[in-house]
Coordinates of C-alpha atoms and ligand atoms in Angstrom, one line a residue:
M194 CA 103.1 71.1 87.4
V195 CA 99.6 72.4 88.3
V196 CA 98.7 75.9 87.1
S197 CA 95.7 77.8 88.5
I198 CA 94.3 81.3 88.3
D199 CA 93.0 83.1 91.4
T200 CA 89.2 83.4 91.0
N201 CA 89.2 86.6 93.2
S202 CA 91.7 88.5 91.1
G203 CA 90.9 90.8 88.2
F204 CA 89.0 94.1 87.6
C205 CA 87.2 95.7 90.4
F206 CA 83.6 97.0 90.0
G207 CA 84.8 100.6 89.1
V208 CA 87.2 99.5 86.4
T209 CA 84.8 97.0 84.9
R210 CA 82.2 99.8 84.7
A211 CA 84.6 102.2 83.0
I212 CA 85.7 99.7 80.4
Q213 CA 82.1 98.7 79.7
A214 CA 81.3 102.4 79.2
A215 CA 84.3 102.8 76.8
E216 CA 83.3 99.7 74.8
S217 CA 79.7 100.9 74.5
E218 CA 80.5 104.5 73.7
L219 CA 83.1 103.4 71.0
Q220 CA 80.2 101.8 69.1
K221 CA 78.6 105.3 68.8
G222 CA 81.8 107.0 67.3
S223 CA 85.2 108.3 68.1
L224 CA 86.1 108.5 71.8
Y225 CA 89.1 109.9 73.8
C226 CA 90.1 108.8 77.3
L227 CA 91.8 111.3 79.5
G228 CA 94.8 109.3 80.8
D229 CA 95.1 105.5 80.6
I230 CA 91.7 104.0 81.2
V231 CA 93.3 101.5 83.6
H232 CA 96.9 101.1 84.9
N233 CA 97.5 98.1 82.7
G234 CA 99.3 98.7 79.4
Q235 CA 98.0 95.5 77.8
E236 CA 94.3 96.4 78.4
V237 CA 95.0 100.0 77.2
A238 CA 96.5 98.6 74.0
R239 CA 93.5 96.3 73.5
L240 CA 91.0 99.2 73.7
E241 CA 93.2 101.4 71.6
L242 CA 92.9 98.8 68.8
K243 CA 89.2 99.3 69.1
G244 CA 89.6 103.0 68.5
L245 CA 90.0 104.5 72.0
A246 CA 92.5 107.3 71.9
T247 CA 94.3 108.1 75.1
I248 CA 95.0 111.9 75.6
D249 CA 96.6 114.1 78.3
Y250 CA 95.6 117.5 79.7
D251 CA 97.4 119.4 76.9
D252 CA 95.4 117.5 74.3
L253 CA 92.2 118.2 76.2
R254 CA 92.8 121.9 75.8
T255 CA 93.2 121.6 72.0
L256 CA 90.5 119.1 71.1
P257 CA 87.8 120.3 68.7
S258 CA 84.4 121.1 70.3
H259 CA 81.9 118.3 70.4
S260 CA 84.7 115.7 70.9
R261 CA 83.7 113.0 73.3
V262 CA 86.0 112.4 76.3
L263 CA 85.7 109.6 78.8
L264 CA 86.8 110.2 82.4
R265 CA 88.2 107.0 83.9
A266 CA 87.3 105.4 87.3
H267 CA 90.0 107.4 89.2
G268 CA 87.9 110.6 88.7
E269 CA 89.0 114.1 87.9
P270 CA 89.3 117.5 89.7
P271 CA 86.7 120.2 89.0
S272 CA 89.1 122.0 86.7
T273 CA 88.8 119.2 84.1
Y274 CA 85.0 119.6 83.9
W275 CA 85.5 123.3 83.6
I276 CA 87.9 123.0 80.7
A277 CA 85.6 120.6 79.0
Q278 CA 82.7 123.0 79.4
Q279 CA 84.7 125.9 78.1
R280 CA 85.7 124.0 75.0
G281 CA 82.3 122.4 74.3
I282 CA 83.6 118.9 74.9
E283 CA 81.2 116.1 75.8
I284 CA 82.2 114.3 79.0
I285 CA 81.4 110.6 79.5
D286 CA 81.9 110.4 83.2
A287 CA 83.0 106.9 84.2
T288 CA 84.3 108.0 87.6
C289 CA 83.8 105.1 90.0
P290 CA 80.8 105.8 92.3
V291 CA 83.0 105.0 95.3
V292 CA 85.5 107.7 94.3
K293 CA 82.7 110.1 93.4
K294 CA 81.3 109.7 96.9
L295 CA 84.8 110.3 98.4
Q296 CA 85.2 113.5 96.3
D297 CA 81.9 114.7 97.6
R298 CA 82.8 114.1 101.2
I299 CA 86.1 115.9 100.9
R300 CA 84.5 118.8 99.1
A301 CA 81.8 119.0 101.8
C302 CA 84.5 119.0 104.5
Y303 CA 86.5 121.8 102.7
E304 CA 83.3 123.9 102.2
Q305 CA 82.4 123.5 105.8
H306 CA 85.8 124.5 107.3
R307 CA 87.4 126.8 104.7
N308 CA 86.4 129.9 106.6
D309 CA 87.5 128.8 110.0
E310 CA 89.9 131.7 110.2
A311 CA 90.8 131.4 113.9
V312 CA 92.2 127.9 113.5
P313 CA 92.6 127.1 109.8
P314 CA 92.0 123.4 109.4
Q315 CA 94.2 120.9 107.5
I316 CA 92.6 118.4 105.1
I317 CA 95.0 115.5 104.8
I318 CA 94.8 112.8 102.1
Y319 CA 96.6 109.5 102.8
G320 CA 97.7 108.7 99.3
K321 CA 100.3 108.7 96.6
P322 CA 101.3 112.2 95.5
G323 CA 100.6 112.7 91.8
H324 CA 98.3 109.7 91.5
A325 CA 95.3 110.5 89.3
E326 CA 92.7 109.8 92.0
V327 CA 94.7 111.9 94.5
I328 CA 94.8 114.8 92.0
G329 CA 91.0 114.6 91.7
L330 CA 90.6 114.6 95.5
Q331 CA 93.0 117.5 96.0
G332 CA 91.0 119.4 93.4
Q333 CA 87.9 119.3 95.7
T334 CA 89.8 121.5 98.2
N335 CA 91.2 124.0 95.6
N336 CA 94.4 122.0 95.9
T337 CA 94.9 123.0 99.6
A338 CA 94.8 119.4 100.9
I339 CA 98.1 117.9 102.0
V340 CA 99.0 114.5 100.7
I341 CA 100.8 112.2 103.1
E342 CA 102.2 108.8 102.1
S343 CA 103.5 107.5 105.4
V344 CA 104.0 108.4 109.1
D345 CA 107.5 109.6 108.3
Q346 CA 105.9 112.7 106.6
L347 CA 103.9 113.9 109.6
D348 CA 106.3 116.7 110.3
R349 CA 104.7 118.5 107.5
L350 CA 101.5 118.9 109.6
D351 CA 100.8 121.6 112.2
F352 CA 99.5 119.8 115.4
T353 CA 98.1 123.1 116.8
R354 CA 95.5 123.1 114.1
P355 CA 92.5 120.8 113.4
I356 CA 93.2 117.8 111.1
Y357 CA 90.6 116.1 108.9
L358 CA 92.0 112.9 107.4
F359 CA 90.8 110.9 104.4
S360 CA 92.3 108.1 102.4
Q361 CA 92.9 107.4 98.7
T362 CA 90.6 104.3 98.0
T363 CA 93.5 101.9 97.2
K364 CA 95.7 102.5 100.2
S365 CA 96.3 99.8 102.9
V366 CA 94.1 99.6 105.9
E367 CA 97.1 98.9 108.2
G368 CA 98.9 102.0 106.9
F369 CA 95.8 104.1 107.5
H370 CA 95.5 102.9 111.1
A371 CA 99.2 103.5 111.8
L372 CA 98.7 107.1 110.6
V373 CA 95.7 107.6 112.8
E374 CA 97.5 106.3 115.9
T375 CA 100.6 108.4 115.3
I376 CA 98.5 111.6 114.6
E377 CA 96.6 111.0 117.8
S378 CA 99.8 110.5 119.8
R379 CA 101.4 113.7 118.3
F380 CA 98.3 115.7 119.2
R381 CA 98.4 114.3 122.8
D382 CA 102.1 115.3 122.9
T383 CA 101.3 118.9 122.3
G384 CA 99.3 119.0 125.6
I385 CA 96.7 121.2 123.9
P386 CA 93.3 120.4 125.4
G387 CA 90.4 119.6 123.1
Y388 CA 92.4 119.1 119.9
R389 CA 90.3 118.4 116.8
F390 CA 91.1 115.3 114.8
E391 CA 88.6 113.6 112.5
Y392 CA 89.5 110.7 110.4
H393 CA 87.5 108.9 107.7
D394 CA 88.5 105.4 106.6
T395 CA 87.6 105.8 102.9
I396 CA 89.6 102.8 101.7
C397 CA 87.7 100.8 99.1
R398 CA 86.8 97.3 100.4
S399 CA 86.9 96.0 96.9
V400 CA 90.7 96.2 97.3
A401 CA 91.1 95.8 101.1
N402 CA 88.9 92.6 101.2
R403 CA 91.1 91.0 98.6
V404 CA 94.2 90.9 100.7
K405 CA 93.2 88.0 102.9
E406 CA 91.9 85.9 99.9
L407 CA 95.0 86.8 97.9
Q408 CA 97.3 85.8 100.7
A409 CA 95.5 82.5 101.2
F410 CA 95.9 81.8 97.5
A411 CA 99.6 82.7 97.6
R412 CA 100.2 80.3 100.5
A413 CA 98.4 77.5 98.7
N414 CA 100.8 77.7 95.8
D415 CA 104.6 77.0 95.6
I416 CA 105.3 79.8 93.1
V417 CA 103.0 82.8 92.5
L418 CA 103.1 85.0 89.4
F419 CA 101.5 88.3 90.2
V420 CA 100.3 90.0 87.0
G421 CA 100.0 93.8 87.1
G422 CA 100.8 97.0 85.4
T423 CA 104.0 98.8 86.5
K424 CA 102.0 102.1 86.8
S425 CA 99.4 100.6 89.1
S426 CA 99.7 101.5 92.8
N427 CA 97.0 98.9 93.7
A428 CA 99.2 96.3 91.9
K429 CA 102.2 97.3 94.1
V430 CA 100.2 97.1 97.3
L431 CA 98.6 93.7 96.5
F432 CA 101.9 92.3 95.2
N433 CA 103.6 93.2 98.5
H434 CA 100.9 91.4 100.4
C435 CA 101.3 88.3 98.2
K436 CA 105.1 88.3 98.6
E437 CA 104.6 88.6 102.4
A438 CA 102.5 85.4 102.3
N439 CA 104.7 83.6 99.9
P440 CA 108.3 84.8 99.2
N441 CA 108.3 82.9 95.9
T442 CA 106.0 85.6 94.4
F443 CA 107.1 87.3 91.2
F444 CA 105.7 90.5 89.6
I445 CA 105.2 90.3 85.8
S446 CA 103.4 92.5 83.4
S447 CA 103.1 90.3 80.3
P448 CA 103.2 86.7 79.2
D449 CA 106.6 87.3 77.6
E450 CA 108.1 87.8 81.1
V451 CA 107.3 84.1 81.9
E452 CA 110.5 83.3 80.0
N453 CA 112.6 85.1 82.6
L454 CA 111.2 82.9 85.4
K455 CA 111.5 79.6 83.6
S456 CA 114.7 78.6 85.3
K457 CA 113.2 79.2 88.8
I458 CA 110.1 77.1 87.9
I459 CA 112.2 74.3 86.4
N460 CA 114.4 74.2 89.5
H461 CA 111.3 73.9 91.7
K462 CA 109.8 71.2 89.4
S463 CA 113.0 69.1 89.6
T464 CA 112.5 68.7 93.4
N465 CA 108.7 68.6 93.3
P466 CA 107.0 67.4 90.1
D467 CA 103.6 68.5 91.5
T468 CA 104.8 72.1 91.9
K469 CA 101.8 74.4 92.1
V470 CA 102.0 77.7 90.2
G471 CA 99.4 80.3 91.0
I472 CA 98.5 83.3 88.8
C473 CA 96.8 86.3 90.4
G474 CA 96.6 90.0 89.8
A475 CA 95.4 93.5 90.8
T476 CA 92.1 95.2 90.4
S477 CA 93.5 96.6 87.2
T478 CA 94.5 93.2 85.7
P479 CA 92.3 91.8 83.1
L480 CA 91.3 88.1 83.3
W481 CA 92.3 87.6 79.7
L482 CA 95.9 88.6 80.6
M483 CA 96.1 86.1 83.4
E484 CA 94.8 83.5 81.1
A485 CA 97.5 84.4 78.5
V486 CA 100.1 84.0 81.2
S487 CA 98.6 80.6 82.2
E488 CA 98.7 79.4 78.5
R489 CA 102.4 80.5 78.2
L490 CA 103.3 78.6 81.3
S491 CA 101.5 75.5 80.2
A492 CA 103.2 75.7 76.8
S493 CA 106.7 76.0 78.4
Ligands
SF4_240 S1 89.3 100.1 93.7 FE1 87.2 100.5 94.5 S2 87.1 102.8 94.4 FE2 88.8 102.2 93.1 S3 87.9 102.0 91.1 FE3 87.8 100.0 92.0 S4 85.8 99.8 93.0 FE4 86.2 102.0 92.6

């Protein structure tokens, strides 16, 4: 059996930056993180051992003044900064610069059109409702933006009013284009001349560019173990792309889960002693975790 780890998998730039900020700030004293620093329970546990305390919004409202709170790569709505300021909390802002730029664009669009009273505009975010990044994006519009996850939900929009479409950074490019095409066709169906539809492909290429490489890796292996956190939407998207390329792809979150797949791997090995097992992961999957899965496989 040959086991290999995908060299293109692992933390994206934004997550690496946030984790480096946490490790460096932890050396200066106690540090809180608002929400899991990354959607990977194993990495959260590693940083908690170093002293990082994960808190929620209720905790934020009761922290003593001068506490230091790190904002993760997903970003936050303006209300979080306001609460911190009111309570005298020091913010260490590790929002990914790509997300920050997207927040700024959505806020600028909202500010530009909020007073278009004759035809009130609709700002649409293609994203997962309730996802931390999406909450931060909605906050830029005073929570007026509508979140759409798929073309099935387009009945929620009013096609007699302008639409400005943006995307959560980790959504799929194909899904975004399907949405654009369907919105355009729905506008045409109204027969209203000069309809206004602006769309902005704000999907992060750090994720989108991985798909092809990940699928090539999946095809080059007989069995693929995709390592990701169950709370990570990026992990779900990339896992589905992997599974599409190689149906023998399995989602696991920890090395312990290798045990559940042993019989499948043994069956494959009995017909092909040179079975190739590939290990890959999401932008929120640490390299050390993929290495631990590899070690567990080699030991089994
Ligand atoms: S996926 Fe892209 S936008 Fe999101 S944190 Fe990573 S680098 Fe930033």
